Every structure is written in structure tokens, then in C-alpha cells.
PDB file of N, CA and C in Angstrom:
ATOM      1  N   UNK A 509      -4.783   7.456  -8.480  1.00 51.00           N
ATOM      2  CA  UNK A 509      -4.392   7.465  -9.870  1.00 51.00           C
ATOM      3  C   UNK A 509      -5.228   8.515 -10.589  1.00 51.00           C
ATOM      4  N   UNK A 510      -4.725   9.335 -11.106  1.00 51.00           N
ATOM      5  CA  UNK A 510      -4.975  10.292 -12.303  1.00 51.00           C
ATOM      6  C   UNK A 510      -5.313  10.033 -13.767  1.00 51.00           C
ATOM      7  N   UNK A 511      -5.898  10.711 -14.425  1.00 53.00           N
ATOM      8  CA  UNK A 511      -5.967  10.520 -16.272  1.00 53.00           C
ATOM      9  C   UNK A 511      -5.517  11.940 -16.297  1.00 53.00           C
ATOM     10  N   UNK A 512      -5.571  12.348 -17.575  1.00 53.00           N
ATOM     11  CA  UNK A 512      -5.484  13.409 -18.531  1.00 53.00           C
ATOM     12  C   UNK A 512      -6.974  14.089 -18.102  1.00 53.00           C
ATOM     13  N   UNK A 513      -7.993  13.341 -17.975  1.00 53.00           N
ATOM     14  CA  UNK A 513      -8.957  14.457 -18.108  1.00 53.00           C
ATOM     15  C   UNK A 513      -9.237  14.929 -16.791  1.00 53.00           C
ATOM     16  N   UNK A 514      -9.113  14.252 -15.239  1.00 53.00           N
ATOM     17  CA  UNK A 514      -9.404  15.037 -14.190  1.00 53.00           C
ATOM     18  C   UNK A 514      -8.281  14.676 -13.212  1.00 53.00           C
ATOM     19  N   UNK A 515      -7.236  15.647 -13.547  1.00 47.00           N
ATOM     20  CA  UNK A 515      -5.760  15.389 -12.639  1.00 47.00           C
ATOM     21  C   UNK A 515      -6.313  15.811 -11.298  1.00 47.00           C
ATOM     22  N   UNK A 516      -7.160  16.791 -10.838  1.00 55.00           N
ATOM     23  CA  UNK A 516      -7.266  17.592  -9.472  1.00 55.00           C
ATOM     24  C   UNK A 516      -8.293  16.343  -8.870  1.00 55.00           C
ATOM     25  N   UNK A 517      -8.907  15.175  -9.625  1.00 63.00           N
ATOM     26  CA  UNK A 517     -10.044  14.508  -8.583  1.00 63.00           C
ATOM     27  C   UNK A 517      -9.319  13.006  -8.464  1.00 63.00           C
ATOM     28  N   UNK A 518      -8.939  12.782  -7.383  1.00 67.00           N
ATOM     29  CA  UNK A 518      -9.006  11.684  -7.203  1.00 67.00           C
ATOM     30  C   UNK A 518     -10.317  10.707  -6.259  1.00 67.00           C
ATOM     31  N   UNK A 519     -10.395   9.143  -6.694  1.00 64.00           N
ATOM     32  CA  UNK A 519     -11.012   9.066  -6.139  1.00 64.00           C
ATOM     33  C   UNK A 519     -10.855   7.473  -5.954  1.00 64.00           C
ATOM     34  N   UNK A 520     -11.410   6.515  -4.925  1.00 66.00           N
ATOM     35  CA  UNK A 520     -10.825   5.244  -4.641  1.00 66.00           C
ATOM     36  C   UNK A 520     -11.063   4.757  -5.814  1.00 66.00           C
ATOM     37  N   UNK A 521     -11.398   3.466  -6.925  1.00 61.00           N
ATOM     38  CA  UNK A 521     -12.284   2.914  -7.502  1.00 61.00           C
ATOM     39  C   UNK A 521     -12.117   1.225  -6.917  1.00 61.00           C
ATOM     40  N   UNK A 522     -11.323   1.086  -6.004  1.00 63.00           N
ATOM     41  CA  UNK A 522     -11.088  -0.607  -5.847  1.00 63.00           C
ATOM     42  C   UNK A 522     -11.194  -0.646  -4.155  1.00 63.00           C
ATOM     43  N   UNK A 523     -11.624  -1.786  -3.788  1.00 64.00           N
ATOM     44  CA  UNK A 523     -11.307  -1.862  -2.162  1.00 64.00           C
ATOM     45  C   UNK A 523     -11.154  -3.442  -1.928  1.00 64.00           C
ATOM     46  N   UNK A 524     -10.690  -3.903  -0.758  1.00 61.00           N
ATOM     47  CA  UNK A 524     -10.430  -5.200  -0.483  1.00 61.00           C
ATOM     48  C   UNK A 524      -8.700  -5.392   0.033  1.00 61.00           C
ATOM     49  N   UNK A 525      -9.092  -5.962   1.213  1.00 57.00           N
ATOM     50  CA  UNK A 525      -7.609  -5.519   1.704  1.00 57.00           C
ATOM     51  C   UNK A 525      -6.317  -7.445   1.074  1.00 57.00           C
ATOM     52  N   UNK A 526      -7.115  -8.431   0.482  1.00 54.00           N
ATOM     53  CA  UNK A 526      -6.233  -9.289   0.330  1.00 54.00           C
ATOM     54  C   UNK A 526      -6.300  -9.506  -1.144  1.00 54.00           C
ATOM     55  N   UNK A 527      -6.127  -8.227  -1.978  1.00 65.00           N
ATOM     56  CA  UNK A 527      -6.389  -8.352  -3.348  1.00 65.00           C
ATOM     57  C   UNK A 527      -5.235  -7.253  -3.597  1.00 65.00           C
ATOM     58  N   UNK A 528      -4.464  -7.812  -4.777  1.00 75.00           N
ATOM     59  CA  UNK A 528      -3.343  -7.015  -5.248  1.00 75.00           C
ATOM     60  C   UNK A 528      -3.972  -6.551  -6.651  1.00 75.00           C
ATOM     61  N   UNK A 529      -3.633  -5.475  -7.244  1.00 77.00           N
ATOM     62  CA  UNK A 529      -3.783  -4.361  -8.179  1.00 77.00           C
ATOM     63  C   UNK A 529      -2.972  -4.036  -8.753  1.00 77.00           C
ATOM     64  N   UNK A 530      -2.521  -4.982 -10.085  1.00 79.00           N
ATOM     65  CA  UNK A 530      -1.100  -4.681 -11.087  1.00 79.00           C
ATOM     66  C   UNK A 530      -1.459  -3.791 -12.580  1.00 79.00           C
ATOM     67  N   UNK A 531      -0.450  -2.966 -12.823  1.00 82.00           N
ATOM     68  CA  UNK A 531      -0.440  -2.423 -14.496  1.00 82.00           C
ATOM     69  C   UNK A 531      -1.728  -1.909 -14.438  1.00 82.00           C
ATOM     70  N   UNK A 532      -2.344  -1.125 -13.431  1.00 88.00           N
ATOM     71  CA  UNK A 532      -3.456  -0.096 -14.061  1.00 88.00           C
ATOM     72  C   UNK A 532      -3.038   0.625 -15.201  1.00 88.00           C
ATOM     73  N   UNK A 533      -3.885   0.670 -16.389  1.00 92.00           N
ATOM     74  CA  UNK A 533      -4.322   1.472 -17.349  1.00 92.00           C
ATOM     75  C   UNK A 533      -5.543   2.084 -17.352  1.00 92.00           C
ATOM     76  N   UNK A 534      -5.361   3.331 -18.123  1.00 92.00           N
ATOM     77  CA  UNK A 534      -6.500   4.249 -18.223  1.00 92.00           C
ATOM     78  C   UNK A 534      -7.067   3.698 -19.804  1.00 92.00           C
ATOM     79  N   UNK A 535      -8.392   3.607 -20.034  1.00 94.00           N
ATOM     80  CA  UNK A 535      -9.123   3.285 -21.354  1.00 94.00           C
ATOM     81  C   UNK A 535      -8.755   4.400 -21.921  1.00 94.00           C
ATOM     82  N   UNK A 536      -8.594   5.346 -23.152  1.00 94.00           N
ATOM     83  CA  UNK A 536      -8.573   6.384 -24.085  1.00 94.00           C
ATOM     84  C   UNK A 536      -9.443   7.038 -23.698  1.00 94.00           C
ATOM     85  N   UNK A 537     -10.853   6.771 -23.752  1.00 92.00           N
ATOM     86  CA  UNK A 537     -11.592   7.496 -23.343  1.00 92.00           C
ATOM     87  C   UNK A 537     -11.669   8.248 -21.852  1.00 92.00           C
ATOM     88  N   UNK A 538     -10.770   8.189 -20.948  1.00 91.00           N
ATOM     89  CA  UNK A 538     -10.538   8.725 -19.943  1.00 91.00           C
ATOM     90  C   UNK A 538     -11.748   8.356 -18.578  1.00 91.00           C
ATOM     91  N   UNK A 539     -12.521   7.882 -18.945  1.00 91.00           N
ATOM     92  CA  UNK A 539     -14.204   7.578 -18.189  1.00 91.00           C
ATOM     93  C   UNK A 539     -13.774   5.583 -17.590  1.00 91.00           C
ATOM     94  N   UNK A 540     -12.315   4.763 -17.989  1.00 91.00           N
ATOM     95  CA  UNK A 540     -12.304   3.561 -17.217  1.00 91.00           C
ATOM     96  C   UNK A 540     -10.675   3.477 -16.765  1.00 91.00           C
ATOM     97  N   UNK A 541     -10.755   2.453 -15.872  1.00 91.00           N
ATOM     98  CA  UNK A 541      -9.398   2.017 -15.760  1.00 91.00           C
ATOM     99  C   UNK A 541      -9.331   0.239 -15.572  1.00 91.00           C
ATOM    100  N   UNK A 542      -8.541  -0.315 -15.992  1.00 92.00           N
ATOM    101  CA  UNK A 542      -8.290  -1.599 -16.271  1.00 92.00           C
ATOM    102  C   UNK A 542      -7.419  -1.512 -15.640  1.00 92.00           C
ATOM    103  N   UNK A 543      -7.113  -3.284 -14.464  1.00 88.00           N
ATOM    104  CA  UNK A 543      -6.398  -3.722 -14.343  1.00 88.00           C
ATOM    105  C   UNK A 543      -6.739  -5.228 -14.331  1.00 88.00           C
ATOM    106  N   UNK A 544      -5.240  -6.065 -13.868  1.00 85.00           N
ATOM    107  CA  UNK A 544      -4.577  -7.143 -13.198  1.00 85.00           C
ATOM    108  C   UNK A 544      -5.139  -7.444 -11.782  1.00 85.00           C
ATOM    109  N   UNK A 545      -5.742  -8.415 -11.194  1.00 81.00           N
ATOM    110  CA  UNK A 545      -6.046  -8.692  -9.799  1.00 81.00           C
ATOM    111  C   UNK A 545      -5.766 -10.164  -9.301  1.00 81.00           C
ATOM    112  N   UNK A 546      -5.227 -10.274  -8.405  1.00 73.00           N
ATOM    113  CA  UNK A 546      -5.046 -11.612  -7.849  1.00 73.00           C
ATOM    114  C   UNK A 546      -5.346 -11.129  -6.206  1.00 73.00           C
ATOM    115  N   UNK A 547      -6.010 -12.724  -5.626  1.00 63.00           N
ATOM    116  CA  UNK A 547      -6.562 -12.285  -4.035  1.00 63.00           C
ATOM    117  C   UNK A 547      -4.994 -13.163  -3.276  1.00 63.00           C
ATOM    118  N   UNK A 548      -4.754 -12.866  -2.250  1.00 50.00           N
ATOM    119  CA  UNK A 548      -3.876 -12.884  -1.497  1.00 50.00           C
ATOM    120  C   UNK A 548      -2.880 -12.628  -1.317  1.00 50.00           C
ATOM    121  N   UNK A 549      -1.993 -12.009  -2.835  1.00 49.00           N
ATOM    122  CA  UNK A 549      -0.896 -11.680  -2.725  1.00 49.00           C
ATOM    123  C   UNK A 549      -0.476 -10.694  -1.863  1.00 49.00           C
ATOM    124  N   UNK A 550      -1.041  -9.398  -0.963  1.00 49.00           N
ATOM    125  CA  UNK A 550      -0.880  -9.284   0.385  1.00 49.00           C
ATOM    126  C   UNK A 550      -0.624  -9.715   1.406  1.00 49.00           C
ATOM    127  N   UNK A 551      -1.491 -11.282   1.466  1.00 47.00           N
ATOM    128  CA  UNK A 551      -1.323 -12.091   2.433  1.00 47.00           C
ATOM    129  C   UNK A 551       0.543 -13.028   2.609  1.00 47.00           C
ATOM    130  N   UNK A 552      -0.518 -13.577   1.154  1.00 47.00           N
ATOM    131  CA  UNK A 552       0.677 -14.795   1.662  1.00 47.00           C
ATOM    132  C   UNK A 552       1.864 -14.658   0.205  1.00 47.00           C
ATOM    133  N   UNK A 553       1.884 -13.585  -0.800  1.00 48.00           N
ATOM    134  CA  UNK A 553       3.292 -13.262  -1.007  1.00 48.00           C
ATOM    135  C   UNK A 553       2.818 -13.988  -2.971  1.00 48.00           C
ATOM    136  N   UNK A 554       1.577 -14.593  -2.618  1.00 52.00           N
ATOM    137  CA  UNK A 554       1.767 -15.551  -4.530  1.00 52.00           C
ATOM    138  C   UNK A 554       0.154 -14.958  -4.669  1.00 52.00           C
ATOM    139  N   UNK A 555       0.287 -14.939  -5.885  1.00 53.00           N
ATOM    140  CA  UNK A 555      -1.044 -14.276  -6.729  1.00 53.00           C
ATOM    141  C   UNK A 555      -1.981 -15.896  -6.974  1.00 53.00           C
ATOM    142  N   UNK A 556      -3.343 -15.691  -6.581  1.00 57.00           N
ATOM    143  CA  UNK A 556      -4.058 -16.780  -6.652  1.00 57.00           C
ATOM    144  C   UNK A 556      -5.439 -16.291  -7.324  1.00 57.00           C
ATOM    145  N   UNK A 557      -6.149 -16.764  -8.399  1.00 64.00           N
ATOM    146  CA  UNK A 557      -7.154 -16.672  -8.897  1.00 64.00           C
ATOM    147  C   UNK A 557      -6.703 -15.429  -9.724  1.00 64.00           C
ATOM    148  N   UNK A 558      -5.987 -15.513 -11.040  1.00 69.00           N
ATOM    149  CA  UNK A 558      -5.977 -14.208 -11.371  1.00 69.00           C
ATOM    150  C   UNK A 558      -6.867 -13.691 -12.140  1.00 69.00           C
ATOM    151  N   UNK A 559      -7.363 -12.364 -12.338  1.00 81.00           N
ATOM    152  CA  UNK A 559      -8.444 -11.847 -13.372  1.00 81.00           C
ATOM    153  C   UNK A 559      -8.148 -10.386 -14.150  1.00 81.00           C
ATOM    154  N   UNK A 560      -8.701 -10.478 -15.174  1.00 86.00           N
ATOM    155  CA  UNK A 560      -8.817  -8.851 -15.282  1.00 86.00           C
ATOM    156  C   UNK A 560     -10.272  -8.061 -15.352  1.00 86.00           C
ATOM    157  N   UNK A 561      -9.879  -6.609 -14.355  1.00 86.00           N
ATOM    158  CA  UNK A 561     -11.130  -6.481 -14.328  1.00 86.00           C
ATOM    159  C   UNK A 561     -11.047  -4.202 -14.869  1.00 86.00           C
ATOM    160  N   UNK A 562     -12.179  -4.480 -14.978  1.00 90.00           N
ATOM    161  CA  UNK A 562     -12.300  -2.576 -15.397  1.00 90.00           C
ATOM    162  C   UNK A 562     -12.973  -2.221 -14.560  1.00 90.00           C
ATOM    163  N   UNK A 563     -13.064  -0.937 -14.131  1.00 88.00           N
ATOM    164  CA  UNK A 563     -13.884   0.172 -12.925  1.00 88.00           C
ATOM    165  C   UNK A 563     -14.029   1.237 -13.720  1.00 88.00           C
ATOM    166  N   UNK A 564     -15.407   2.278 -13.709  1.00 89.00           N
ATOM    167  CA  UNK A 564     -15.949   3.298 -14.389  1.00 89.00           C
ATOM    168  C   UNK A 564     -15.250   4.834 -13.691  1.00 89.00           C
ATOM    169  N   UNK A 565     -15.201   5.451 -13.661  1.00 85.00           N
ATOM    170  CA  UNK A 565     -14.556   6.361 -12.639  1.00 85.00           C
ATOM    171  C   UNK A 565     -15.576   7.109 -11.840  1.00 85.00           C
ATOM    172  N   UNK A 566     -16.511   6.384 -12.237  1.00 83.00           N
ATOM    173  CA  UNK A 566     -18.026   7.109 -11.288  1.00 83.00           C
ATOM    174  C   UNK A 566     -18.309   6.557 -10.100  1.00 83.00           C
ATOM    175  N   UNK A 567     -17.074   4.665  -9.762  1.00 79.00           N
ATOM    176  CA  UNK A 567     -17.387   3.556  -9.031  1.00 79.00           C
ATOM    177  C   UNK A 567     -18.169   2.598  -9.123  1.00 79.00           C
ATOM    178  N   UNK A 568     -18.422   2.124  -8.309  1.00 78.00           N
ATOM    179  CA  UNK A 568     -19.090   0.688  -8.812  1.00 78.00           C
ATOM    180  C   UNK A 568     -18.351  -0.536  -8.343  1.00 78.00           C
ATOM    181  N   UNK A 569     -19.037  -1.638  -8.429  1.00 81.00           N
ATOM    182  CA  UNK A 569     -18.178  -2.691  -8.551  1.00 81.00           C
ATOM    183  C   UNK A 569     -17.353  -3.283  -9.612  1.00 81.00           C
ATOM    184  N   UNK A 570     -17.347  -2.602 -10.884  1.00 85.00           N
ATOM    185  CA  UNK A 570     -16.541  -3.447 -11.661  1.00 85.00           C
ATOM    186  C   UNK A 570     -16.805  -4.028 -12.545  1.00 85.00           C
ATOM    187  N   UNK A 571     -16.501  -4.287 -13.339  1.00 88.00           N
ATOM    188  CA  UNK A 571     -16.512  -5.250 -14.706  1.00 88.00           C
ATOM    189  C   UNK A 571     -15.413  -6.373 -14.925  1.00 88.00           C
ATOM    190  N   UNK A 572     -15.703  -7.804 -14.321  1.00 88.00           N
ATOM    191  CA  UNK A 572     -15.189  -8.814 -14.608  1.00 88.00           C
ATOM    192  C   UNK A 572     -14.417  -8.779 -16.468  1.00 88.00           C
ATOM    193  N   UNK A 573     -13.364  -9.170 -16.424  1.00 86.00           N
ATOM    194  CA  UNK A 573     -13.343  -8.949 -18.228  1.00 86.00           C
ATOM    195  C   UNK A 573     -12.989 -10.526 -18.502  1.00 86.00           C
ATOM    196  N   UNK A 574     -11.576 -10.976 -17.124  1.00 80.00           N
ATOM    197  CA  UNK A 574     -11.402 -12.313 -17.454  1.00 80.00           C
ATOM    198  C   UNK A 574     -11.187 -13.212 -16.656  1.00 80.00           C
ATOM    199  N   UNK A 575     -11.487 -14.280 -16.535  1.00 68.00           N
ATOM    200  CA  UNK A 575     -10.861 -15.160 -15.204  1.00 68.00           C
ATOM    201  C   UNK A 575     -10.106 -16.509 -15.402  1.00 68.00           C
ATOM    202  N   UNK A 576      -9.059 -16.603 -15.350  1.00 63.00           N
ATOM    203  CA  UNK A 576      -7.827 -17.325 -15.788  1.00 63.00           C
ATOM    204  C   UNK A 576      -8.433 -18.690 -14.361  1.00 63.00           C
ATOM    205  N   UNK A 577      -8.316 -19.542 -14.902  1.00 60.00           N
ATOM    206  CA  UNK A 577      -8.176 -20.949 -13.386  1.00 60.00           C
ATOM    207  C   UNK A 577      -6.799 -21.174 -13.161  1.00 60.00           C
ATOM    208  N   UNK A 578      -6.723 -21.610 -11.662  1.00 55.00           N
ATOM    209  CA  UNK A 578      -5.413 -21.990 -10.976  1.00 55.00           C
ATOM    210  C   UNK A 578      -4.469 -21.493 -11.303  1.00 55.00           C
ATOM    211  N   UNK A 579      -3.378 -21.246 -11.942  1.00 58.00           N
ATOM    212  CA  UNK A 579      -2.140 -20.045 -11.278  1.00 58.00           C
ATOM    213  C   UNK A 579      -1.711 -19.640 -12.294  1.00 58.00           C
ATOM    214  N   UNK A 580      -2.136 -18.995 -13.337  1.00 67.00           N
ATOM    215  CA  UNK A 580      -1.781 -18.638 -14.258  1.00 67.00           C
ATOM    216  C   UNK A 580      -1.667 -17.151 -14.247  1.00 67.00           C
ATOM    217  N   UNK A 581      -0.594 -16.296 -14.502  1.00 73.00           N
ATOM    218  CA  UNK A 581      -0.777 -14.636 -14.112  1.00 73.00           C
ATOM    219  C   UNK A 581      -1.303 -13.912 -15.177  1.00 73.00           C
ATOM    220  N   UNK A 582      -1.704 -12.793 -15.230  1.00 78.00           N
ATOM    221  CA  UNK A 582      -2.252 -12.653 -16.180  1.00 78.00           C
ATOM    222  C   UNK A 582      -2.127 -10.667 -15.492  1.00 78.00           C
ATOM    223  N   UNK A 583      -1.113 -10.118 -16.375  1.00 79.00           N
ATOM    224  CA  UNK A 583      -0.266  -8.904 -15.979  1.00 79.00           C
ATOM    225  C   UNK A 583      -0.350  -7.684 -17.732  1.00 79.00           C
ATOM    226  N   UNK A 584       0.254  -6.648 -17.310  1.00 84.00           N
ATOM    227  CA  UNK A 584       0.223  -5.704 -18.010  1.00 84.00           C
ATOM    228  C   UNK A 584      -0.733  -5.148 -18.984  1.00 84.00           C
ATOM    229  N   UNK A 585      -2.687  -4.862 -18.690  1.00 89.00           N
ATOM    230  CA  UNK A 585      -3.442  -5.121 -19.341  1.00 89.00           C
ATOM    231  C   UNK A 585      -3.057  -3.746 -20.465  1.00 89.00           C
ATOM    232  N   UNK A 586      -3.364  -3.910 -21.396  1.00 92.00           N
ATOM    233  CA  UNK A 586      -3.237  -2.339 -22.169  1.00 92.00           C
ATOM    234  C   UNK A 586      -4.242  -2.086 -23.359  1.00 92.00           C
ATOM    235  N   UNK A 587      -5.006  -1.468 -23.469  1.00 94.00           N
ATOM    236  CA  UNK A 587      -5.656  -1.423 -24.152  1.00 94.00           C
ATOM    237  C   UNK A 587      -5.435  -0.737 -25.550  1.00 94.00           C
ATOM    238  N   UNK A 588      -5.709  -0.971 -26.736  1.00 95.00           N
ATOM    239  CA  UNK A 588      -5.984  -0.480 -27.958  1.00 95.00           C
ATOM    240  C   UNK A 588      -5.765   0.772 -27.985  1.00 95.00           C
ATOM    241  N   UNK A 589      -5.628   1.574 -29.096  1.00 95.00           N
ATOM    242  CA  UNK A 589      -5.831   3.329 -29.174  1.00 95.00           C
ATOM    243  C   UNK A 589      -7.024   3.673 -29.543  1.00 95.00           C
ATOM    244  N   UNK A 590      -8.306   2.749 -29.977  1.00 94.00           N
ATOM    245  CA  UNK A 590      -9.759   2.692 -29.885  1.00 94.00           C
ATOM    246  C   UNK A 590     -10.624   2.424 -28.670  1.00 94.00           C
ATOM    247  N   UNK A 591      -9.762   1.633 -27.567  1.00 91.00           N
ATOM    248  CA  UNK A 591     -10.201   1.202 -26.320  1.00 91.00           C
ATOM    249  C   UNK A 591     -11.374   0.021 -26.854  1.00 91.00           C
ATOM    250  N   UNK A 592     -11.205  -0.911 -27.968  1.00 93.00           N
ATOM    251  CA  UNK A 592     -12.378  -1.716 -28.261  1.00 93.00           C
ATOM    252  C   UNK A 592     -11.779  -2.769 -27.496  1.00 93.00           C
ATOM    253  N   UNK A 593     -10.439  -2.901 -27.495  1.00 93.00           N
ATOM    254  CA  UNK A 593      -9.616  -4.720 -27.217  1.00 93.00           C
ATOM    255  C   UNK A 593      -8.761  -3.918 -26.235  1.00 93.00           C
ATOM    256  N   UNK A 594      -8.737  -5.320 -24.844  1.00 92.00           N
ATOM    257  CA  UNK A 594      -7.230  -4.642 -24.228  1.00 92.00           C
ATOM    258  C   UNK A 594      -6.233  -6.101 -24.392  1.00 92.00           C
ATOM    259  N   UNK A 595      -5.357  -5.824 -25.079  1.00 90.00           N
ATOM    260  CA  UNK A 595      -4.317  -6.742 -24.726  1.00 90.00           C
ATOM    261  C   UNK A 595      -3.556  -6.822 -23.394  1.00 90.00           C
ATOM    262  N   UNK A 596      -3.251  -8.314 -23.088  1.00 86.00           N
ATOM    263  CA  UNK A 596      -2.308  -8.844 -21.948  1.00 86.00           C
ATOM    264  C   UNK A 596      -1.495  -9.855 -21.953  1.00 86.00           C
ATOM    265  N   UNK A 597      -0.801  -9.921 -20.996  1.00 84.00           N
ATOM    266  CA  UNK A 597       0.116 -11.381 -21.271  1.00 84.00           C
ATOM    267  C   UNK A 597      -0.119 -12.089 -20.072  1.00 84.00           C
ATOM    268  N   UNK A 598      -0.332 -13.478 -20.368  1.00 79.00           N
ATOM    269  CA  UNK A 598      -0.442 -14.515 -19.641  1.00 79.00           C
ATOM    270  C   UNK A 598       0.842 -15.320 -18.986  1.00 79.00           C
ATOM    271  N   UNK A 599       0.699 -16.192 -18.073  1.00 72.00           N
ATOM    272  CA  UNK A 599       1.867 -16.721 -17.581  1.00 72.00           C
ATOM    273  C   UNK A 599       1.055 -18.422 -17.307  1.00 72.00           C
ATOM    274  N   UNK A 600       1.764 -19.278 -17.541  1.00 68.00           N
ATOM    275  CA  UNK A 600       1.049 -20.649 -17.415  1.00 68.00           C
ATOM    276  C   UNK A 600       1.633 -21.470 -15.969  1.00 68.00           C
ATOM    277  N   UNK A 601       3.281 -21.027 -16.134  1.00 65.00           N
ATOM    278  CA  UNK A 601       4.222 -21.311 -15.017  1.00 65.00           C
ATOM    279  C   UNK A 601       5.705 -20.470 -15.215  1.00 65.00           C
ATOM    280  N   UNK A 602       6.471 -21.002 -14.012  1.00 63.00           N
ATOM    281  CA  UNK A 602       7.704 -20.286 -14.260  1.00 63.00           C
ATOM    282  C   UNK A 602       8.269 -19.916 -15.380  1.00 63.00           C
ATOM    283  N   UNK A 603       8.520 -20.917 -16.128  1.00 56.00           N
ATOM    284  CA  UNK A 603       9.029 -21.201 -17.484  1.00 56.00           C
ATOM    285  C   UNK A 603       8.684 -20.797 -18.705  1.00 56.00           C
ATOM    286  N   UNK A 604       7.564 -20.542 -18.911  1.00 50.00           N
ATOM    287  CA  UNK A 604       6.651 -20.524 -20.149  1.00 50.00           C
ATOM    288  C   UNK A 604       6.070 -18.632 -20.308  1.00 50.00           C
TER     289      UNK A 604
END
């Protein structure tokens, strides 16, 4: 994944092979990226433990932002045009 400010560098910022990676966004400031994570949906097909988390583009492990309990999804993070707040939408169950 690319920003605006360094299209020619890519570089990993996430690893873990039973962890899915939804709705990356880039922060404004071009220096994070936010996403959506749930562990197994590789595996076994359903998103379990979902969170949102940010990565610096320098690497690292990460910045926990949120952690939802038992199966609630928690998809499309997007942040502000200040990058202070990122909005998302939650899921409780099928229905809702």
C-alpha cells in the first residue's frame, strides 16, 4: 500500500499469517495507516476478536486503538481531515 507522499517505497507494516486486514486508511498526515483486524478469518472463514489498530510507516508493532469483545465487527476505519478522531462502524450481529 502506497500514500501520496512515498508512492516508489513500499514497505510491509503488518505480519501474522491468521489475522485478516480490512479498510486500510492512510492518516492525512501521510506518516500512519489504520486499520480493521480480526484473527482467524484466514483460517476458519469468521472474524474473531475484532480491533482497530494503527502502524507508523517506520514499523513497529502497532498501536492498539480498540478492542471490541466476542463478535462484534468493527470495519471501515476512516479518519477525520485533522487525523485527531477516526470514525468506524460497528456490527453487534447479523441484523443490527
Amino acid at each position: 500500500m502506497a500514500n501520496r507522499h512515498c508512492l516508489k517505497r513500499e514497505r510491509q507494516l503488518t505480519n501474522g499469517s491468521t489475522k485478516s486486514y480490512e479498510s486500510p486508511e492512510w492518516l492525512p498526515d501521510g506518516n500512519y495507516v489504520v486499520a480493521a483486524t480480526a484473527e482467524n478469518m484466514a483460517v476458519r472463514g469468521d472474524a474473531r476478536n475484532p480491533k482497530l489498530w494503527m502502524w507508523h510507516v517506520d514499523g513497529g508493532t502497532g498501536v492498539q486503538i480498540i478492542k471490541e469483545p466476542g463478535s462484534r465487527r468493527i470495519t471501515g476505519p476512516t479518519p477525520t481531515p485533522d487525523g485527531r478522531h477516526i470514525w468506524f462502524a460497528q456490527r453487534t450481529n447479523l441484523w443490527q
